[in-house]
XYZ file of C-alpha atoms in Angstrom:
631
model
C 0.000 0.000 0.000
C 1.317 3.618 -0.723
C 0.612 6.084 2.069
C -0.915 8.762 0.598
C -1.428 12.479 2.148
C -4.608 12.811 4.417
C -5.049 16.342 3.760
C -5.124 15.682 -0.049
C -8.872 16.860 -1.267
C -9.303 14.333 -3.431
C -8.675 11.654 -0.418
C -11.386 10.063 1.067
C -12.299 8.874 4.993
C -14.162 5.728 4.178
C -15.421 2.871 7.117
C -15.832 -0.497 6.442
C -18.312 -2.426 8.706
C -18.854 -5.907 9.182
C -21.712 -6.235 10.778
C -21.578 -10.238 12.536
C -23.874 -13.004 13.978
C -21.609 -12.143 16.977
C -19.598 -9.012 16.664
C -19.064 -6.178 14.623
C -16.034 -4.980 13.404
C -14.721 -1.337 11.656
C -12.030 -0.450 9.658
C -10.929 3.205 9.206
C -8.921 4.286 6.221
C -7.875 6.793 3.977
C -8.703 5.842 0.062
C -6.526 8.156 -2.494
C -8.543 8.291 -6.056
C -5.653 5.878 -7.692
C -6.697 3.512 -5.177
C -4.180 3.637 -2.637
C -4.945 2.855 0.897
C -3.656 4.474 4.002
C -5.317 2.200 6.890
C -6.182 4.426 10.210
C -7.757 2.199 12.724
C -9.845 -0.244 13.641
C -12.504 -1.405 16.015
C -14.709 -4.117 17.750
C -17.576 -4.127 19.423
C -20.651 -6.713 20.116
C -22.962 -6.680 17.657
C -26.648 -5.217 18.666
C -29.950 -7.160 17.672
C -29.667 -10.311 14.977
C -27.531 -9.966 12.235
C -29.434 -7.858 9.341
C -31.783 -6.028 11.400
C -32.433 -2.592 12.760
C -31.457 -3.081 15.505
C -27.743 -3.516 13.926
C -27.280 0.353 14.063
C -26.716 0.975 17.487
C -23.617 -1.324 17.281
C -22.918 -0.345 13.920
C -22.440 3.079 15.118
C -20.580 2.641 18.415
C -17.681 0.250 15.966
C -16.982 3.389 14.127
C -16.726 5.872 16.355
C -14.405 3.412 18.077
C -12.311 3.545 15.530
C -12.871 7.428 14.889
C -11.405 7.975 18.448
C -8.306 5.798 17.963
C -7.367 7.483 15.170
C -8.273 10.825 16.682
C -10.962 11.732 13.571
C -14.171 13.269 13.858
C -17.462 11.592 12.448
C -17.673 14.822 9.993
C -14.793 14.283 8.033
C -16.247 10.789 6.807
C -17.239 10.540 3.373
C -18.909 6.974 3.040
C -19.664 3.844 5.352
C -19.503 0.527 3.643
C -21.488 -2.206 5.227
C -21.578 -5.770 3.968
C -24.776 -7.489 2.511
C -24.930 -10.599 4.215
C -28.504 -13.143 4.420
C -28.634 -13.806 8.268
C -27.673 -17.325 8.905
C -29.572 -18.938 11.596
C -28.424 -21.533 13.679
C -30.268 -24.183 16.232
C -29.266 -26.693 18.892
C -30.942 -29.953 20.081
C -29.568 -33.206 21.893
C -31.468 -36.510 22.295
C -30.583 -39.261 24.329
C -30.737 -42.713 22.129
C -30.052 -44.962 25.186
C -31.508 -45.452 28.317
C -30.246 -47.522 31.615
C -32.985 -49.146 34.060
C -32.668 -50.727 36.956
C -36.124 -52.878 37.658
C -36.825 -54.505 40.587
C -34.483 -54.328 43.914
C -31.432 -54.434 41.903
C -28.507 -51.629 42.892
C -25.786 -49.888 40.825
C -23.495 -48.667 43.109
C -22.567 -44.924 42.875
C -19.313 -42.914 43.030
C -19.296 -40.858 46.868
C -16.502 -38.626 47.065
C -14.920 -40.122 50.214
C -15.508 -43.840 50.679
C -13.638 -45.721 53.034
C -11.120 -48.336 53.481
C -10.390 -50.647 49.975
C -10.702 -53.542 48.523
C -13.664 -56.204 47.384
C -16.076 -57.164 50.674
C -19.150 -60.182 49.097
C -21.522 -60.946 51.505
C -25.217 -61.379 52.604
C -27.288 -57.562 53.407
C -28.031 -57.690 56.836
C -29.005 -54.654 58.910
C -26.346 -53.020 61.951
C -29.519 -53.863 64.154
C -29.795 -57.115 63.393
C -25.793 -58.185 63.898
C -26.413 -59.342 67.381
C -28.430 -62.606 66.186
C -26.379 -63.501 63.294
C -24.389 -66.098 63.002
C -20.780 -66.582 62.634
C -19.185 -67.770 59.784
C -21.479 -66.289 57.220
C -20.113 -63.111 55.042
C -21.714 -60.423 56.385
C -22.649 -56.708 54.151
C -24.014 -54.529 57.211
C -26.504 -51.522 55.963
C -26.743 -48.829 58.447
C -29.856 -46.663 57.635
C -30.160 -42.719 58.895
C -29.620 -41.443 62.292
C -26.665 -43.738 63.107
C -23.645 -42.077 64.777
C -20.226 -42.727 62.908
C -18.741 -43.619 66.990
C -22.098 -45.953 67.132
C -21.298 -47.531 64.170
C -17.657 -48.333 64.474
C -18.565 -49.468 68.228
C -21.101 -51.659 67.112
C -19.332 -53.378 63.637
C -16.220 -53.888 66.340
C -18.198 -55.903 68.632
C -20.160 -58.069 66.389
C -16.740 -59.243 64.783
C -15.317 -59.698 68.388
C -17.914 -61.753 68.633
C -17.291 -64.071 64.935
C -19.508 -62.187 63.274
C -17.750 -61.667 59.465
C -18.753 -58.025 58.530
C -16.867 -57.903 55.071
C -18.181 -54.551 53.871
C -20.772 -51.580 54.720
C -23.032 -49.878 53.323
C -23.985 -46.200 54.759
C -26.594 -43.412 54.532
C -24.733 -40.656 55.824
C -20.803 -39.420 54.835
C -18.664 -41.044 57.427
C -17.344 -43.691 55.687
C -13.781 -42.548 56.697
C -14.145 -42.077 60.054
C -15.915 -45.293 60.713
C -13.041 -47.008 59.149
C -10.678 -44.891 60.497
C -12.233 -46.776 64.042
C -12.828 -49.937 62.845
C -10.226 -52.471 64.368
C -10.319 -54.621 61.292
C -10.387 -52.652 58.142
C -13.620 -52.908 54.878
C -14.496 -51.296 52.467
C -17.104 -48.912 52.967
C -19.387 -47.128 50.766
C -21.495 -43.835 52.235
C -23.836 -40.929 50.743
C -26.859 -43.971 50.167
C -29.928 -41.748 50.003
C -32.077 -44.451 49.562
C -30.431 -46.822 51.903
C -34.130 -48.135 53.171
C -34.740 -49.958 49.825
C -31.352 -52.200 50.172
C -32.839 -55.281 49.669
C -31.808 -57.195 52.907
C -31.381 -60.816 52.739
C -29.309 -60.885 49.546
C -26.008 -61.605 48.057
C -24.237 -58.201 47.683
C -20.648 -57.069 46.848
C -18.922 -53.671 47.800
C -15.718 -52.367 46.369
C -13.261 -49.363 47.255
C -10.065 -48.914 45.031
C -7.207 -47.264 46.140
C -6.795 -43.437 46.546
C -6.057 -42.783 43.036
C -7.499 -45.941 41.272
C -10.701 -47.240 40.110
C -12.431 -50.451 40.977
C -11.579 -53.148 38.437
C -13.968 -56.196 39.418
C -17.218 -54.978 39.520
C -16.346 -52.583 36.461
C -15.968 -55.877 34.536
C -19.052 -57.952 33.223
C -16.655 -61.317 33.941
C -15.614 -59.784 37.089
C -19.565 -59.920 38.346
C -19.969 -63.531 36.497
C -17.593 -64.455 39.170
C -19.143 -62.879 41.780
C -22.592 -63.945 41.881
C -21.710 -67.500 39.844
C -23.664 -66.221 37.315
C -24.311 -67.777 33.925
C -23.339 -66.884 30.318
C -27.207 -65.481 29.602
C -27.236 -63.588 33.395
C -23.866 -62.223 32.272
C -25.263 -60.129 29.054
C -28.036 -58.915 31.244
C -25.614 -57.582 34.116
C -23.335 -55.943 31.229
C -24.986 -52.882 31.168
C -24.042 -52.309 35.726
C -20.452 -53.078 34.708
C -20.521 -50.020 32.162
C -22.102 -47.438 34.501
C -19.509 -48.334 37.540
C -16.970 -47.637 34.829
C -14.362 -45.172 36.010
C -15.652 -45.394 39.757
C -13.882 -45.261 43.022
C -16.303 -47.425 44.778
C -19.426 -49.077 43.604
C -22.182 -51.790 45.648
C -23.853 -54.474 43.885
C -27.148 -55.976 45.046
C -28.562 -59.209 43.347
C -31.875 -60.129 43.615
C -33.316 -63.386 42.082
C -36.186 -60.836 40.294
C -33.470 -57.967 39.499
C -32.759 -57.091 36.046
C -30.840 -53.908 34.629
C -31.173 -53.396 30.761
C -29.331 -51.158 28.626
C -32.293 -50.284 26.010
C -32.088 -48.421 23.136
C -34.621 -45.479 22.623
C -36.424 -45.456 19.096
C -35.445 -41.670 18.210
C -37.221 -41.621 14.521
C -36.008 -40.975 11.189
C -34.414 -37.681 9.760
C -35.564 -36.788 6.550
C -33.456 -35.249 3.954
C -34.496 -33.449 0.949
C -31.730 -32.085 -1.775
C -30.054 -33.145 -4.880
C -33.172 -33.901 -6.492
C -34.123 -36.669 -3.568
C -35.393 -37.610 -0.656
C -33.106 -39.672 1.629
C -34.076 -41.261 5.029
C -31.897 -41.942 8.087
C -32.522 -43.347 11.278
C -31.079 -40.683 14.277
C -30.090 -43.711 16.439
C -27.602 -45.449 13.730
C -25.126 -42.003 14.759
C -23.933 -39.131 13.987
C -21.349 -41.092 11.040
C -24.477 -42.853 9.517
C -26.313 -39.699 9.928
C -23.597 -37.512 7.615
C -22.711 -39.955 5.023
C -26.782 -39.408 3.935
C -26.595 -35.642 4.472
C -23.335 -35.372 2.152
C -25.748 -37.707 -0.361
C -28.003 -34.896 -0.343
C -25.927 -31.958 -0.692
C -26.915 -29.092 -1.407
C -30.026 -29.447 0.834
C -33.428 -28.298 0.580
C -34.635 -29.114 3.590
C -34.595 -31.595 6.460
C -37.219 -32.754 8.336
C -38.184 -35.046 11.448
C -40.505 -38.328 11.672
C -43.626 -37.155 13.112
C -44.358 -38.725 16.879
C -40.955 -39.313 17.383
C -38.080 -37.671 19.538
C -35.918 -36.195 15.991
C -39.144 -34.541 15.161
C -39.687 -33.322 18.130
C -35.991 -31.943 18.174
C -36.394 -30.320 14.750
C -39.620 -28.890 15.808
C -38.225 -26.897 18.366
C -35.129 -25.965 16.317
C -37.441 -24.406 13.674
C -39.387 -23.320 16.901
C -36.253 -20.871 17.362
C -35.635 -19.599 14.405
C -39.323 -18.751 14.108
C -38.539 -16.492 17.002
C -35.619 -15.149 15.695
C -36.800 -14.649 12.354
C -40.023 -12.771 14.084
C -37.276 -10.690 15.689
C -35.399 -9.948 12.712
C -38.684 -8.348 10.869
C -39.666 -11.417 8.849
C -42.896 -12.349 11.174
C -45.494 -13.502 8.276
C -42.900 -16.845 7.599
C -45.039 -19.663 9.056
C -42.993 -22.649 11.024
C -43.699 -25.148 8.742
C -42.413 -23.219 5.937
C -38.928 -22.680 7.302
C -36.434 -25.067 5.477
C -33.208 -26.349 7.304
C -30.635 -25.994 5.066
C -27.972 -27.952 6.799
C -27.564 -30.365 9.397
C -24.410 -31.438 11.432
C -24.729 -34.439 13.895
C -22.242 -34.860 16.548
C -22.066 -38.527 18.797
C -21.670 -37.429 22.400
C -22.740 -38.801 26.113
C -24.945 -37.069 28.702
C -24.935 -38.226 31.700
C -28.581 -39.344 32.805
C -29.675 -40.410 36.151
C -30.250 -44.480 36.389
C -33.992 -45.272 36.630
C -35.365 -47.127 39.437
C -31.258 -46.697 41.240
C -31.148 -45.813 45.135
C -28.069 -43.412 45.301
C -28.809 -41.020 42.219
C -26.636 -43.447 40.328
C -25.746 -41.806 36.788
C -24.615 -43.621 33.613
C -23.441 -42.043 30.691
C -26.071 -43.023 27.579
C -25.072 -42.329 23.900
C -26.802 -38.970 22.968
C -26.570 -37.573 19.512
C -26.679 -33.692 18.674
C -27.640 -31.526 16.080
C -26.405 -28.511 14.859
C -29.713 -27.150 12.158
C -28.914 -24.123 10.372
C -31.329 -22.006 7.917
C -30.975 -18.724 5.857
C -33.537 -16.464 5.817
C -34.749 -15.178 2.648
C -34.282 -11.689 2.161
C -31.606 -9.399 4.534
C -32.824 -5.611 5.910
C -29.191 -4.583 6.037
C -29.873 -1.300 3.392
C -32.663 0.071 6.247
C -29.204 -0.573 8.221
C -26.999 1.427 6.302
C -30.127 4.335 6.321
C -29.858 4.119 9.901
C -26.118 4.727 10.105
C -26.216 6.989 7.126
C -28.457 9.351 9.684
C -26.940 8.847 12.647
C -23.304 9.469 11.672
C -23.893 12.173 9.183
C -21.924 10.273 6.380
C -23.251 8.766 2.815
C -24.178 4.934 3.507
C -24.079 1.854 1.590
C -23.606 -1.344 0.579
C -20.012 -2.319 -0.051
C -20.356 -6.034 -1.247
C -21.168 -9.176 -0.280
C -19.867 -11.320 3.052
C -17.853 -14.187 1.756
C -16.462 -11.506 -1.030
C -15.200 -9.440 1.278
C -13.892 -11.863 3.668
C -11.402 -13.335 0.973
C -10.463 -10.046 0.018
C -9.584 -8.726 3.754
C -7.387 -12.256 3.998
C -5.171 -11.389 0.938
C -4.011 -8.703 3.344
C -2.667 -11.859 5.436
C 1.548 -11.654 4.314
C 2.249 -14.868 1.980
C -0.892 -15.776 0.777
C -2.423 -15.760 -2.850
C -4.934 -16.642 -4.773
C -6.469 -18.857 -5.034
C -7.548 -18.726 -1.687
C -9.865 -20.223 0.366
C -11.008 -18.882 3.920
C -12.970 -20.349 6.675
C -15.008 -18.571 9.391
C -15.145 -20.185 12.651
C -18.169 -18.462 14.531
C -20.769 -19.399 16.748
C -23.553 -20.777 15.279
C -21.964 -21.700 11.794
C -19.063 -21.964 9.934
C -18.471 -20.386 6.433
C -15.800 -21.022 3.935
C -15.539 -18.656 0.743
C -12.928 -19.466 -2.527
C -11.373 -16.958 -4.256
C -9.938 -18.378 -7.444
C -7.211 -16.935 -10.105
C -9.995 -16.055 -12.405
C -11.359 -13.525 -9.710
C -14.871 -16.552 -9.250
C -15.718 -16.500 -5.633
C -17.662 -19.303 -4.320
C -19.082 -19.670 -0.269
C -20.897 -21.835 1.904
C -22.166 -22.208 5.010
C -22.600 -25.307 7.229
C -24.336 -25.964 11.303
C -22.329 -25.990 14.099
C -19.108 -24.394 15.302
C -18.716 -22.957 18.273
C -21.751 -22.607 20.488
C -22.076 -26.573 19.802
C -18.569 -27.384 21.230
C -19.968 -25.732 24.487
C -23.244 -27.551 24.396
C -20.811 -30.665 24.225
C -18.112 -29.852 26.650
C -21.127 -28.574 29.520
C -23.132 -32.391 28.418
C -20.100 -34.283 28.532
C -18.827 -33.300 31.809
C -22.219 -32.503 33.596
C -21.376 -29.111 34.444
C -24.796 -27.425 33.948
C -23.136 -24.327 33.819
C -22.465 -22.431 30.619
C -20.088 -20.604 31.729
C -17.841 -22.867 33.167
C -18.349 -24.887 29.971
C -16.729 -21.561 27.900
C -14.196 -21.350 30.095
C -13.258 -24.897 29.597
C -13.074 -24.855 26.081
C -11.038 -21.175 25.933
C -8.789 -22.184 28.330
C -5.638 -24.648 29.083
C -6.039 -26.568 31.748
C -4.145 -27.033 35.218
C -3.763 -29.267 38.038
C -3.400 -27.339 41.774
C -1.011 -29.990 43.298
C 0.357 -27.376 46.163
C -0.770 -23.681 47.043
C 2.415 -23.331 45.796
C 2.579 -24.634 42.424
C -0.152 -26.041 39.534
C 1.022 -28.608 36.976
C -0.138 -27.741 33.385
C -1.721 -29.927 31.325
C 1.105 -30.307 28.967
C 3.036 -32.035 32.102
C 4.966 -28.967 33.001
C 4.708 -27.457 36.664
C 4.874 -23.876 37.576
C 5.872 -22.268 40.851
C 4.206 -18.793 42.093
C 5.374 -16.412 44.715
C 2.345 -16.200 46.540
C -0.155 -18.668 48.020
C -2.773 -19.519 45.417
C -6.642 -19.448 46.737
C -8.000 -22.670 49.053
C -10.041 -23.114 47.028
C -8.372 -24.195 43.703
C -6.426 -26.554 46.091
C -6.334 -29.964 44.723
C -8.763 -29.210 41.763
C -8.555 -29.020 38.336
C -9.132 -25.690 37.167
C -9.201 -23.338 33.863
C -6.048 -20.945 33.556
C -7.800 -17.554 32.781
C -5.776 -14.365 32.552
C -7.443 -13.541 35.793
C -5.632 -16.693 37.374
C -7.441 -20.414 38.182
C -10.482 -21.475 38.134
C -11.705 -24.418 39.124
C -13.689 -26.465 37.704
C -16.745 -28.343 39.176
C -15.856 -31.777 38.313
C -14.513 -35.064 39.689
C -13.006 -35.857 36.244
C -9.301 -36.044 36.355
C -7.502 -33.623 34.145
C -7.105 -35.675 31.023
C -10.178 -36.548 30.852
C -11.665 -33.127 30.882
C -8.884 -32.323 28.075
C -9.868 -35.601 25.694
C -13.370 -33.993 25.909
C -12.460 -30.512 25.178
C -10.495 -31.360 22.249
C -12.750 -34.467 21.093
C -15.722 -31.650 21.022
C -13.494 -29.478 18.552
C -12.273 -32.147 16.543
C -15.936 -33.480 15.917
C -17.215 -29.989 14.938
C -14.854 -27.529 13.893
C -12.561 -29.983 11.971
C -15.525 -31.783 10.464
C -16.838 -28.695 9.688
C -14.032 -27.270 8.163
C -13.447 -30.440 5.560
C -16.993 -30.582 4.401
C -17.224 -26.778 4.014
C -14.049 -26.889 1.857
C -15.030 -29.633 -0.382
C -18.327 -27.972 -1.043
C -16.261 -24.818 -2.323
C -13.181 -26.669 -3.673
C -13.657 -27.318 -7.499
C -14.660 -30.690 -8.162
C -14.470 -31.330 -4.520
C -11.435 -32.318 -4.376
C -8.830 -30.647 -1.270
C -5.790 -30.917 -3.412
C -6.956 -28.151 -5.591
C -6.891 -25.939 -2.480
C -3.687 -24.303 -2.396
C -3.608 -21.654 0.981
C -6.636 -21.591 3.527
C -6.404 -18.844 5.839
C -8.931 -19.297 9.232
C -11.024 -16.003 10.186
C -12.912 -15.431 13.140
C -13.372 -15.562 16.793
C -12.746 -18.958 17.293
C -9.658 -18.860 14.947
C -8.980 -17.021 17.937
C -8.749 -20.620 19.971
C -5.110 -22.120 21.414
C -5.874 -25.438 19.915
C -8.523 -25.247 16.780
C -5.961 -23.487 14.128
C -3.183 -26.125 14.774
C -6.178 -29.126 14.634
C -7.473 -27.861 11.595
C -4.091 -27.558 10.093
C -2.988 -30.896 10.728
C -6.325 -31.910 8.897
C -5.577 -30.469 6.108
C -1.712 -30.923 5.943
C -2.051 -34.493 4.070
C -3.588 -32.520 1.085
C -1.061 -30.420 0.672
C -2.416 -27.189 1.716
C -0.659 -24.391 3.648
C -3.427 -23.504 6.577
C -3.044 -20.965 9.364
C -4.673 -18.365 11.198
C -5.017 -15.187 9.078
C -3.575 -11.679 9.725
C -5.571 -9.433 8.180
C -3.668 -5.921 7.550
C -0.494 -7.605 8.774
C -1.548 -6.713 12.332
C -5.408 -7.677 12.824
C -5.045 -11.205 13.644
C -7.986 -13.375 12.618
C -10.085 -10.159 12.864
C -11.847 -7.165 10.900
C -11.170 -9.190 7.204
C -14.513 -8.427 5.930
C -14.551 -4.470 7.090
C -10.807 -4.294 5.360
C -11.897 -6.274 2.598
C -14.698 -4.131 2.077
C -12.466 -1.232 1.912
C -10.136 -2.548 -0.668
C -13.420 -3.314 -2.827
C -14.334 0.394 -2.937
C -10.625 1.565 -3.227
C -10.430 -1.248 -6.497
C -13.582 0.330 -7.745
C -12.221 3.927 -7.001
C -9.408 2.765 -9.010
C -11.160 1.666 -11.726
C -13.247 5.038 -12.010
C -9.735 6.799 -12.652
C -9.075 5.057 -15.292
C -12.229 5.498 -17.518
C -11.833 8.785 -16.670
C -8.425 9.069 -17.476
C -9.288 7.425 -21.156
């Protein structure tokens, strides 16, 4: 670019505004007639109302005067604001579960309490701590204590019944004093507390309790064989217990009551087909086959018309209250005469994930982890209001307003500001509800798309996954690297290292893993170890914004085919990300294509490329004026 002389007459103060699902950006510059640009500023602010309505202004407005102040200009001495045209893309969320654990019967999966005590594997008969006095030695004893029992009162009375031959090989507790009760025991068992429904132990029957090791998890009645040798169970008994062994998965403790009339199953919840309508067909899936079965039939059917749910069942239900949504939205965004049933989904993404559900018919709030799928839905509404936008801004700035081009356009041009790129180029923008891609080829042919799901759906994932039911938390987990607070002295990163600080970090954080903000730890509400909260952060990108990003780029690579791709440059806030540039990259590094995260003016970052690109669209245009005129 060649500076040219702000004072010049013929020089014009131009803004480029990209007005986002999310944010909205400015970029200030000076545009000499010959097409030279001298760039001034730039700004960011959160963008006001949905994307392509009236309500845009107010954020439209604050962006460049933002960028007016930085540069130390005045709102009168700009000639034109260029806004981009851009249909509103609207994106939906929904998760169904597809299986479903029950526990019929007296039958008991044992849960996870915080602090059991002692270890090891106790197998015994349920018998109640009142009823130890008449039994009678030799037999393995499981003692239940029910509420109201004193941790001293307990210890006292499991010490006297085996001073008397009693064999008390395990307990089972209401209340949390399973360490102190073992801490007073003068033979050590394992003990398992925090029973809420300890009254509906069925007494009388064979029962086994295990407690691993500070540290470990239980490994016998995790295994389906390990509870075949247990209870002597047979090979058909076996299949029907399989489904306990995969909830205790992972646990510290567990207790497992058999009853001759118990039975847990592990059934599978009809979810209904998904209906897919493109290509000139109509293709059917069933939800429950997953989220691979599920996208092999939506690429089939690319580019889709619509997609629809099987009446009476739970997709149709979950479609229904996407379109539910966007009904809302599009109501909001001053396009209230489109009926429900006439709003098409015009892609789908479906991600297989686990939500952790509470056990039916269980007595400790037992929770097992069923297979869930999500989906991302995603329409575009039909016609955009952004011109009653740039009448808005026009009046409330002062300055000539108008439409500068169109989104993907723009976006490709404010990346070939990004140093060592050329065309042809292809960019992808990784926002919250969707994520575009746009080619630029040699010929000057730009091409864009937009798929469901980026980053609001790796939150939805992350918050399922590890039962947070907190939002926030769940943002903070995917934004963040992780830590382990081993000392008050000193965390351990999740990339193995350890760091020392000079002063004492909070209690707090002590012992938990938490979320490095710039504001220090935070913990987070989980008793997931720290690599397993990290697999599920990164599995959730992986599965959405790497998808994403290869089926967006075959849709706009010619012929489909990667290799043709030459540079991809990756735009947006979550290009933004400490992990989802380098995972995309490695993606695409067996095709041969040179992928990073843009830098948009040489100093932006992944930021502001459709504002500058918009600018260097009216500067080429200004250009091109000169010329003819110059003829």
């Amino acid at each position: 670019m060649t500076p040219v002389d702000p004072g010049r007459s013929p020089a014009r103060l131009v803004v480029g505004v990209d007005i986002g699902n999310s944010t909205t950006e400015a970029c200030l510059a000076v545009v000499a007639p010959e097409g030279s640009i001298t760039h001034l500023a730039t700004d960011l602010t959160r963008t006001t109302g949905v994307k392509g309505t009236p309500d845009n202004t107010e954020g439209a407005l604050k962006a460049i005067r933002g960028a007016l102040a930085r540069a130390g200009r005045s709102a009168g001495q700009v000639e034109t604001v260029l806004l981009n045209e851009a249909t509103p893309v609207i994106s939906g969320l929904a998760m169904e579960t597809i299986t479903e654990t029950i526990i019929t019967e007296s039958t008991m999966i044992g849960h996870n309490p915080t602090t059991p005590g002692g270890e090891g594997l106790g197998v015994g008969t349920t018998r109640s701590i009142g009823e130890l006095g008449e039994q009678q030695p030799g037999e393995p004893v499981v003692c239940v204590v029910p509420h109201g029992w004193d941790f001293d009162d307990v210890a006292a009375t499991l010490n006297a019944a085996v001073a008397a031959g009693v064999d008390v090989v395990a307990a089972i507790l209401a209340g949390d004093d399973a360490v102190l009760v073992t801490n007073r025991l003068e033979r050590p068992i394992p003990v398992v507390d925090e029973v809420s429904a300890v009254e509906k132990v069925p007494l009388g029957m064979l029962a086994a309790v295990e407690v691993a090791a500070p540290g470990r998890t239980i490994r016998t009645l995790s295994n389906s064989y390990g509870l075949a040798t247990v209870f002597e169970l047979d090979p058909v008994q076996t299949r029907q217990v399989s489904p306990v062994a995969r909830a205790l998965t992972g646990n510290r403790s567990a207790v497992v009551v058999r009853t001759p009339t118990g039975d847990v199953t592990d059934r599978r919840i009809p979810v209904g087909e998904l209906v897919l309508h493109g290509a000139g067909k109509t293709l059917r899936v069933d939800v429950d086959a997953g989220a691979e079965a599920i996208m092999e039939v939506v690429g089939r059917a690319q580019p889709l018309d619509d997609a629809r749910g099987e009446p009476g069942t739970h997709v149709g239900g979950m479609l229904a209250q996407v379109r539910d949504t966007m009904a809302d939205v599009m109501d909001i965004a001053g396009q209230p005469d489109v009926p429900v049933s006439e709003i098409a989904i015009r892609d789908v993404l479906a991600v297989d994930t686990f939500v952790p559900a509470e056990v039916r018919g269980g007595l400790a709030g037992e929770v097992a982890l069923e297979n869930a799928v999500a989906l991302a839905a995603m329409v575009r509404t039909s016609r955009s209001r952004m011109q009653l936008v740039a009448d808005l801004v026009s009046e409330g700035l002062g300055a000539a307003a108008e439409i500068g081009g169109v989104e993907g356009e723009m976006a490709v041009g404010g990346a070939l500001t990004t140093p060592g790129v050329d065309r042809p180029i292809a960019v992808l923008d990784l926002g919250g509800g969707s994520t575009d891609a746009a080619l630029l080829t040699r010929e000057g042919e730009c091409t864009a798309v937009h798929v469901a799901g980026a980053g609001e759906l790796v939150t939805k994932l992350i918050d399922s996954e590890l039962a947070l039911g907190d939002r926030d938390v769940a943002e903070g987990v995917k934004w963040f690297p992780l830590g382990k607070v081993e000392s008050f002295f000193h965390l351990r990163h999740e990339d193995g290292t350890v760091e020392f600080v000079d002063q004492p970090l909070s209690p707090h954080v002590f012992a938990r893993v938490v979320v490095l903000t710039p504001d220090g730890p935070a913990p987070v509400p989980t008793r997931h170890g720290l690599d397993h909260v990290r697999r599920v952060r990164r599995e959730a990108k992986r599965r959405v914004f790497v998808v994403n990003a290869l089926r967006a780029l075959r849709q706009v690579a010619p012929g489909g085919n990667l290799r043709a791709l030459e540079f991809v440059v990756l735009l947006g806030g979550s290009a933004l990300d400490f992990e989802i540039p380098d995972m995309i990259a490695d993606a695409l590094a067996p095709h041969g294509i040179v992928c990073g995260t843009g830098n948009v003016l040489g100093t932006e970052g992944p930021r502001n490329a459709v504002a500058s690109g918009l600018v260097r669209a009216h500067a080429a245009l200004l250009a091109e004026e000169a010329r003819c005129r110059s003829r």
